[in-house]
Coordinates of C-alpha atoms and ligand atoms in Angstrom, one line a residue:
X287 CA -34.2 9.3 -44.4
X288 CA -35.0 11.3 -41.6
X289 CA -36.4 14.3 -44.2
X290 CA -37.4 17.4 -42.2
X291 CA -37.6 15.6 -38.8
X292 CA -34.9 15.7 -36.5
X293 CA -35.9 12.2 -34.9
X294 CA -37.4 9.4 -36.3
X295 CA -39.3 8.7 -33.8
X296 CA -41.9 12.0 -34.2
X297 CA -41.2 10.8 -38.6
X298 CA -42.8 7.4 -37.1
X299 CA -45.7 9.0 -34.6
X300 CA -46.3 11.2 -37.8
X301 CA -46.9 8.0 -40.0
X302 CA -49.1 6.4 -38.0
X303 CA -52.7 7.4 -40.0
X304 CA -50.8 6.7 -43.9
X305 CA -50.0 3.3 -42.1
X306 CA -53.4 2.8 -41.1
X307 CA -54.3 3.5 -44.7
X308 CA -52.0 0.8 -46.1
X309 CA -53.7 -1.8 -43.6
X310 CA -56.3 -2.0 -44.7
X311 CA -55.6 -1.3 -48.1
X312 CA -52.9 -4.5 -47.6
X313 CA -56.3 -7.1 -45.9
X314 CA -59.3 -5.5 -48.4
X315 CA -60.7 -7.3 -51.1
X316 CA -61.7 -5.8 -54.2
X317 CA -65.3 -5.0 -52.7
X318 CA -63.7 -3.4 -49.8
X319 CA -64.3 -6.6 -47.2
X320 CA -61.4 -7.4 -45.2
X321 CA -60.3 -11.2 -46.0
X322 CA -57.7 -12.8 -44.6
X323 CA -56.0 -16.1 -45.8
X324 CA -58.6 -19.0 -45.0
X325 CA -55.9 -21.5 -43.7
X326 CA -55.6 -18.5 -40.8
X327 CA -59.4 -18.1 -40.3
X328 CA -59.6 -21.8 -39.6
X329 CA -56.7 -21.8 -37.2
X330 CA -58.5 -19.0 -35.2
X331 CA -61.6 -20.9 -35.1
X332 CA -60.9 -23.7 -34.8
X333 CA -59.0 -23.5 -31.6
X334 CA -60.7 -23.5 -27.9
X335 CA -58.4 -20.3 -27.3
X336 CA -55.4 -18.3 -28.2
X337 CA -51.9 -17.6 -26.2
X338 CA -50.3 -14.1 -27.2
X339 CA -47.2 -13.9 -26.3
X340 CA -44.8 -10.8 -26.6
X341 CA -42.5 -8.2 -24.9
X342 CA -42.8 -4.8 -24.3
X343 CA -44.8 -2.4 -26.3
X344 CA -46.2 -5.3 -28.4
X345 CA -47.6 -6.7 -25.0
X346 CA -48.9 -4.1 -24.6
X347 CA -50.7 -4.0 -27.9
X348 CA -51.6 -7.6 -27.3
X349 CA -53.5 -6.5 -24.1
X350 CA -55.7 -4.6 -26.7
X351 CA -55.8 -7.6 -28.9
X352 CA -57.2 -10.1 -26.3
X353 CA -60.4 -7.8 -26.1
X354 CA -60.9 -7.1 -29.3
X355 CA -60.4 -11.3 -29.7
X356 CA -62.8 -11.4 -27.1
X357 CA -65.3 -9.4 -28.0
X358 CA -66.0 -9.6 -31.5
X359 CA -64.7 -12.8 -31.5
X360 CA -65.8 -14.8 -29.0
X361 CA -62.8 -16.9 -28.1
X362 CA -61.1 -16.7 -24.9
X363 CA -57.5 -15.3 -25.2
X364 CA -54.3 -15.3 -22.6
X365 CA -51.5 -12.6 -22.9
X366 CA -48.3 -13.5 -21.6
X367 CA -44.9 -11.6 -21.6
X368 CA -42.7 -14.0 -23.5
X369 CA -39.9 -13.7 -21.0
X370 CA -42.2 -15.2 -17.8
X371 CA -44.1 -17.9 -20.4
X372 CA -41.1 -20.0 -20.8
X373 CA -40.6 -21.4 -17.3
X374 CA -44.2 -19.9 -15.8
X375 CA -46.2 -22.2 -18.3
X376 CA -50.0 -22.0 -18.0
X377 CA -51.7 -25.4 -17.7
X378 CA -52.8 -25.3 -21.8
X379 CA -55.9 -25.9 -23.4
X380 CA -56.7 -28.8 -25.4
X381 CA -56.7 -27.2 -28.7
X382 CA -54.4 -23.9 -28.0
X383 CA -53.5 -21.3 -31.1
X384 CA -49.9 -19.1 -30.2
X385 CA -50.0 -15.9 -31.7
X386 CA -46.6 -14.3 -31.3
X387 CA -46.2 -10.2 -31.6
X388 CA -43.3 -9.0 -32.7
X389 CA -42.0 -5.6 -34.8
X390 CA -38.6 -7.3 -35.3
X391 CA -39.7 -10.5 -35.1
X392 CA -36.4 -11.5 -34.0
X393 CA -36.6 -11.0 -30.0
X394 CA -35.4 -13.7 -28.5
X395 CA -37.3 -14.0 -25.5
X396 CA -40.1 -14.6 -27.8
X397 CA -38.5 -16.9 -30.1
X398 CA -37.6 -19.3 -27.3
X399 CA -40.9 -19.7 -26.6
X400 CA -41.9 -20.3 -30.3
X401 CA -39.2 -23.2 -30.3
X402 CA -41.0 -24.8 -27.6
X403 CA -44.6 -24.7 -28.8
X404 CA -43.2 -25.8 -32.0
X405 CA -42.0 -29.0 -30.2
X406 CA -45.3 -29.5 -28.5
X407 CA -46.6 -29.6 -32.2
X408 CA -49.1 -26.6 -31.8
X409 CA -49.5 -24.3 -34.5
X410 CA -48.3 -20.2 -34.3
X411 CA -49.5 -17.4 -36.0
X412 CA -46.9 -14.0 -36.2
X413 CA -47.9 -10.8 -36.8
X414 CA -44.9 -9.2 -37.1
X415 CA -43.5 -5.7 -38.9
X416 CA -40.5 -8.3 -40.6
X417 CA -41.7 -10.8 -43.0
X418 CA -38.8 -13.6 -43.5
X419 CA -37.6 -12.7 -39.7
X420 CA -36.8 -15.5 -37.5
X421 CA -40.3 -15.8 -35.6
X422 CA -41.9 -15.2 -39.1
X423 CA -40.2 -18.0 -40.5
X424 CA -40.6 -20.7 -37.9
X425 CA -44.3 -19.8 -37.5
X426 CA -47.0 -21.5 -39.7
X427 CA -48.9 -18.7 -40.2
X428 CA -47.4 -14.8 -40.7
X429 CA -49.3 -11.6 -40.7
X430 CA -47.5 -8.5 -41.8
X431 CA -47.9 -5.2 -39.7
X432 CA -47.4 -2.8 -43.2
X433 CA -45.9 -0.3 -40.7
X434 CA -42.7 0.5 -42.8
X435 CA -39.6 0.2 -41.0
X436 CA -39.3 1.4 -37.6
X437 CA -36.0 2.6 -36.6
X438 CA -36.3 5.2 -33.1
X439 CA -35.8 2.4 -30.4
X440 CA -39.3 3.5 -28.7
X441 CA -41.8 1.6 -30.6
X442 CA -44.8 4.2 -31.8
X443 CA -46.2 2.9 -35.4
X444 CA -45.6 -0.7 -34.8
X445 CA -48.0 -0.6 -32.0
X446 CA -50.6 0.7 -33.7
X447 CA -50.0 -1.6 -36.4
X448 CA -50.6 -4.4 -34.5
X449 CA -54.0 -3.5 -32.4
X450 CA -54.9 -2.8 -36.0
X451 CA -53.9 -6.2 -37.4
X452 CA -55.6 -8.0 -34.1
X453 CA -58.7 -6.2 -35.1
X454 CA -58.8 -7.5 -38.8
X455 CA -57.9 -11.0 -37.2
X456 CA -60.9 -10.2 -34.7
X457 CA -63.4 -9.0 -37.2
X458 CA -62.7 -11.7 -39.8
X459 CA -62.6 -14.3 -37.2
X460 CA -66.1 -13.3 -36.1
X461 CA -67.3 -12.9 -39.1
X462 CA -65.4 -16.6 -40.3
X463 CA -67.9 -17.9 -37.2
X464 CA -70.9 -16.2 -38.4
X465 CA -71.2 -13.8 -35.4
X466 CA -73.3 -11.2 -36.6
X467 CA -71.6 -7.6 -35.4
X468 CA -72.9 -4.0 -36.6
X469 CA -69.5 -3.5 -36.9
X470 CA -68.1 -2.0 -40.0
X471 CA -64.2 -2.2 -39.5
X472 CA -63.3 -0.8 -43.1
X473 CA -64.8 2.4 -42.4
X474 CA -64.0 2.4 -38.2
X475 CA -60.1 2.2 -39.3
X476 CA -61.1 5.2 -41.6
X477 CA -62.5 7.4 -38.8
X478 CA -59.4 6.7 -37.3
X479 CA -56.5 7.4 -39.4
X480 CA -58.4 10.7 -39.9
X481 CA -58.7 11.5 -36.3
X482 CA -54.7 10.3 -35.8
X483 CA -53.8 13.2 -38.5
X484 CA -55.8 15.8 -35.8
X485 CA -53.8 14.5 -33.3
X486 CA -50.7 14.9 -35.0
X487 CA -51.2 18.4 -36.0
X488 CA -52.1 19.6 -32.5
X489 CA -48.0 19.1 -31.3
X490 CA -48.1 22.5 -30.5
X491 CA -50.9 21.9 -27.2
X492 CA -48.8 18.8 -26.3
X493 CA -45.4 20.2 -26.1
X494 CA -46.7 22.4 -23.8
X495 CA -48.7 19.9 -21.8
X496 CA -45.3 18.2 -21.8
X497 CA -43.8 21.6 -20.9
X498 CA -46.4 22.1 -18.0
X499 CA -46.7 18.7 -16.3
X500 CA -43.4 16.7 -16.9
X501 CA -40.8 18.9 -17.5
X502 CA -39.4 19.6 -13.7
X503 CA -40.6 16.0 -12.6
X504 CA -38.6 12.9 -11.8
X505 CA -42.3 10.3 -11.6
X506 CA -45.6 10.4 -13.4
X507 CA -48.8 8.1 -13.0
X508 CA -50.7 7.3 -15.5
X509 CA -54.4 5.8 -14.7
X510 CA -57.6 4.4 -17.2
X511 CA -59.7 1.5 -16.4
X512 CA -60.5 -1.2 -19.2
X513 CA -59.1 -0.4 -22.4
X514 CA -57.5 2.8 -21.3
X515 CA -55.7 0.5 -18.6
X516 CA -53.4 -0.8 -21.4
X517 CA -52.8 2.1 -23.0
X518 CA -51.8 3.6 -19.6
X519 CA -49.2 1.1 -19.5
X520 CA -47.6 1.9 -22.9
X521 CA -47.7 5.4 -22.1
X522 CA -45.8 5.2 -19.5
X523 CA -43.1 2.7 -20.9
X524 CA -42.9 5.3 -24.0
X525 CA -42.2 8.0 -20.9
X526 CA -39.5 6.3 -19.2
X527 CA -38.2 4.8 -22.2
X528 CA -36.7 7.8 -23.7
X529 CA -36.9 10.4 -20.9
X530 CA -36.2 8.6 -17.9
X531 CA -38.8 9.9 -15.8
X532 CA -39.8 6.9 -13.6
X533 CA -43.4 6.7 -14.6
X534 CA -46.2 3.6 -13.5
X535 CA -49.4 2.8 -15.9
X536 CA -52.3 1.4 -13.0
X537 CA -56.0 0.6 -13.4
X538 CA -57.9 3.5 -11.9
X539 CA -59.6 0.9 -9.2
X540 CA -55.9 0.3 -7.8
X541 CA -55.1 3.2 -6.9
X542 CA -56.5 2.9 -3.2
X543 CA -55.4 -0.7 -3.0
X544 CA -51.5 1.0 -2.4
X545 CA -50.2 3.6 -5.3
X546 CA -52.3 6.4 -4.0
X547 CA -50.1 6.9 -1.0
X548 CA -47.1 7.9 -3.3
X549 CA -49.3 11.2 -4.7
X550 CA -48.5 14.0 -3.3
X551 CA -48.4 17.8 -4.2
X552 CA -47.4 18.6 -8.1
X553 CA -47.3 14.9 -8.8
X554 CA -48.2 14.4 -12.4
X555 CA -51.2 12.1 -12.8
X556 CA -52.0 11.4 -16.7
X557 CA -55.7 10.0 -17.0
X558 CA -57.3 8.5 -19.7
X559 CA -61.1 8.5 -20.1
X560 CA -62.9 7.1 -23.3
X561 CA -64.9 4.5 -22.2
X562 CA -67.9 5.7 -21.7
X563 CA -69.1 2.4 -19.6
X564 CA -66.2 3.3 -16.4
X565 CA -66.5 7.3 -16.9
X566 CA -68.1 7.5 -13.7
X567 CA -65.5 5.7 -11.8
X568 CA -62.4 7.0 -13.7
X569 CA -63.2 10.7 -12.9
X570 CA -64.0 9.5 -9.4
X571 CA -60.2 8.7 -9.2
X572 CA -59.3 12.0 -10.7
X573 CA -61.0 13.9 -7.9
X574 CA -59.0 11.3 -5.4
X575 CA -55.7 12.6 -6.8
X576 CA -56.4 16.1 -7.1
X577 CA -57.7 16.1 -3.2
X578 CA -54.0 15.1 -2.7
X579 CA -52.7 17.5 -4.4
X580 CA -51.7 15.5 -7.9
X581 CA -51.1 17.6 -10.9
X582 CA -53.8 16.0 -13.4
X583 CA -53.9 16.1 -16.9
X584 CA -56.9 14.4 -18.6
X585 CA -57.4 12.9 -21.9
X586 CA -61.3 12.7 -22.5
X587 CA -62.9 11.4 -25.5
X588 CA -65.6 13.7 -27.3
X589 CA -68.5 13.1 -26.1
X590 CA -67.1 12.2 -22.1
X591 CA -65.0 15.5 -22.0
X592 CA -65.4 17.8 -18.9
X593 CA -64.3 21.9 -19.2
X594 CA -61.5 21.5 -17.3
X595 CA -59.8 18.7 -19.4
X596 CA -56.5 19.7 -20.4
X597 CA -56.7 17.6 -24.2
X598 CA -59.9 16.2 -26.1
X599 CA -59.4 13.1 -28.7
X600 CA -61.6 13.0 -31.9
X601 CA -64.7 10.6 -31.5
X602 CA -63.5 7.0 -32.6
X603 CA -65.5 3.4 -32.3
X604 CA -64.8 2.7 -28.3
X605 CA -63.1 -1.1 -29.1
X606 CA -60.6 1.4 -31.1
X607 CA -59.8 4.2 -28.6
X608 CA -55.9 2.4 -27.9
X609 CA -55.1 3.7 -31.4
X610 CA -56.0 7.0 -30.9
X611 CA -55.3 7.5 -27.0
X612 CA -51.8 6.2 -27.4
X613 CA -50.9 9.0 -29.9
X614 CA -50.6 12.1 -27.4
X615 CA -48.8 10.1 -25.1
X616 CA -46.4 8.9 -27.4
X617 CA -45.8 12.8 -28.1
X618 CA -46.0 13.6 -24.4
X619 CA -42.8 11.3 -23.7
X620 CA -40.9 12.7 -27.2
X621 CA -41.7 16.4 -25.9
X622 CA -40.5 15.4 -22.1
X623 CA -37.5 13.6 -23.6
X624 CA -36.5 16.4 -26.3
X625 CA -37.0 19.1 -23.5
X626 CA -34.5 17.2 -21.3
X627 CA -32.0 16.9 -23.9
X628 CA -32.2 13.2 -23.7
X629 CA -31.1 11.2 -27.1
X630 CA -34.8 10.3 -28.4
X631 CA -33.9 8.1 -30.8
X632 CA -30.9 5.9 -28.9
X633 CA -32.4 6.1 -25.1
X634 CA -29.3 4.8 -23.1
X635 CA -29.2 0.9 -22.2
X636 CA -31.6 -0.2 -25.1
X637 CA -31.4 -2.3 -28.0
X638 CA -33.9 -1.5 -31.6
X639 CA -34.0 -5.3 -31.4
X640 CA -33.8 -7.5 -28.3
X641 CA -31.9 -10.6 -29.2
X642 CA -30.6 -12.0 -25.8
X643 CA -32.9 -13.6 -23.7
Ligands
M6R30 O1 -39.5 -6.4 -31.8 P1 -40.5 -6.7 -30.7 O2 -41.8 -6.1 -30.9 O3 -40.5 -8.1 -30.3 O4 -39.9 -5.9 -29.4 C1 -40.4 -6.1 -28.2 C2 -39.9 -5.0 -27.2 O5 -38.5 -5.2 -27.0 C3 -40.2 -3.6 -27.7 O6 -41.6 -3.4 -27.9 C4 -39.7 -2.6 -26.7 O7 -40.5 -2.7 -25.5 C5 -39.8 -1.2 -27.3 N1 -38.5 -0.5 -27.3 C6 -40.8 -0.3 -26.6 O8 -40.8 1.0 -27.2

């Protein structure tokens, strides 16, 4: 099933615009307004805030999620890692909505938390890329991800997926509350599924950005501030994943509260900058690296992209960016793992599906 690809995972990085496509093909109604099931819409508005919990990448793409939530949405959202939630629970609100992430939907760290919401009688919501899988099932509510099966162990299209899926649930939450936004997420999604099929087609420039800043290196940073923040964490799970360098995702204002003293000369230093509102400070923290000799390679947005940038992502909606930003890191980790003969698709240690706690 691989075809012409020789891992699945770069098959599954390669997919991610067509699954775009079949998102919101899947949640658009016949005149092209994204609907989801009402009994849904009045569970997220009708509670006084949400709990995400997940593992992993799809915390990661929860992270996304709260914002969106947040800010099209207007209700307050907690993310919790799944594993932490079950004995580190948050005093809860009065009228809390769980919405569990999961590809497999069958990691158990998140499905022991689902069994004990369910006994406190609140209602769940799964978006997951398994419909009928255990944390489907014992949820009230599913939503499916569309992303086709995933099978490399480092999750690529499934994250997407879901910061797609939390966006629909945003934007038809929002509108469900009649929050007026000038937001038109049918043709936003568009613009980017279009701009993910650049990216993919530029893996020439980021094999050898992979080539130039990662191959002879046992660490890499990776820095962005707000949105690019979480996506900064992702890319650097994808990195050590499946090449093993040990790399750290920060926000770009930590840096000089500890991590900075561990730059030093040649150290790879990955920064993200699309949003426009922390440019400023995000290339302030570039200049601090390079001063210390870091090896930086930024990813600008058009629009906020210097000369000296070493790649430039099409211009998306900025609430969106974490769809597009993600996509050369998740090629920046395959290239750093294929060029260190590492197995891509079975990193050593890990499981497709996590189901011990
Ligand atoms: O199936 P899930 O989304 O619940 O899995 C959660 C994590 O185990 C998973 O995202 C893991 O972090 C991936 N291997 C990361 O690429």
């Amino acid at each position: 099933e691989k075809g012409t690809y020789d891992h699945f995972m770069l098959k599954e990085i390669d997919e991610q615009p067509l699954v775009m496509r079949k998102i919101i093909e899947a949640y658009e109604n016949e005149q092209n307004q994204l609907v989801l099931p009402p009994e849904i819409l009045s569970a997220t508005t009708g509670c006084d805030r949400i709990y995400i919990i997940a593992c992993g990448t799809s915390y990661h793409a929860g992270l996304v999620g709260k914002q969106l939530l947040e800010k099209l949405a207007q209700v307050s959202v907690e993310v919790h890692v799944a594993s932490e939630f079950s004995y580190n629970m948050p005093l809860l609100s009065g009228k809390p909505l769980f919405i569990f992430i999961s590809q497999s939907g069958e990691t158990a760290d998140s499905r022991s938390v689902l069994v004990k919401v369910k006994e406190m009688g609140f209602p769940a919501l799964t978006l997951t890329n398994v419909p009928g899988s255990t944390l489907s099932r014992e949820a009230d509510y599913t939503l499916n991800l569309h992303a086709g099966p995933e099978i490399a162990v480092a999750s690529t299209k499934a994250y997407t997926a879901q910061i797609a899926v939390l966006a629909i649930l945003a934007a038809t939450t929002a509108k469900a509350k009649g929050i007026q936004t000038d937001f038109d997420l049918v043709q936003e999604l568009a613009i980017v599924a279009n701009a993910m099929e650049v990216l993919t087609q530029q893996k020439e420039t980021i094999e050898e950005l992979a080539h130039a800043y990662l191959d002879t290196t046992r660490n890499a940073f990776f820095i962005g501030r707000s949105a690019d923040y979480f996506v900064c964490l992702e890319g650097a799970l994808k990195l050590k994943e499946i090449s093993y360098i040990q790399a750290e995702g920060f926000a770009g204002g930590e840096l000089k509260h500890g991590t900075i003293a561990l730059i030093e000369e040649g150290t790879p230093v990955i920064a993200l900058d699309t949003q426009a509102g922390v440019h400023g400070a995000i290339r302030g923290n570039v200049q601090e690296v390079v001063a210390r000799g870091a090896n930086a390679l930024v990813v600008s947005m058009q629009g906020l992209e210097l000369d000296e940038d070493a790649f430039v992502l099409p211009h998306v909606h900025e609430l969106l960016t974490p769809l597009i930003s993600v996509v050369p890191l998740q090629l920046l980790a395959y290239y750093a793992a294929l060029h260190s003969d590492c197995d891509v698709d079975k990193p050593r240690n890990l499981a497709k599906s996590v189901t011990v706690e």
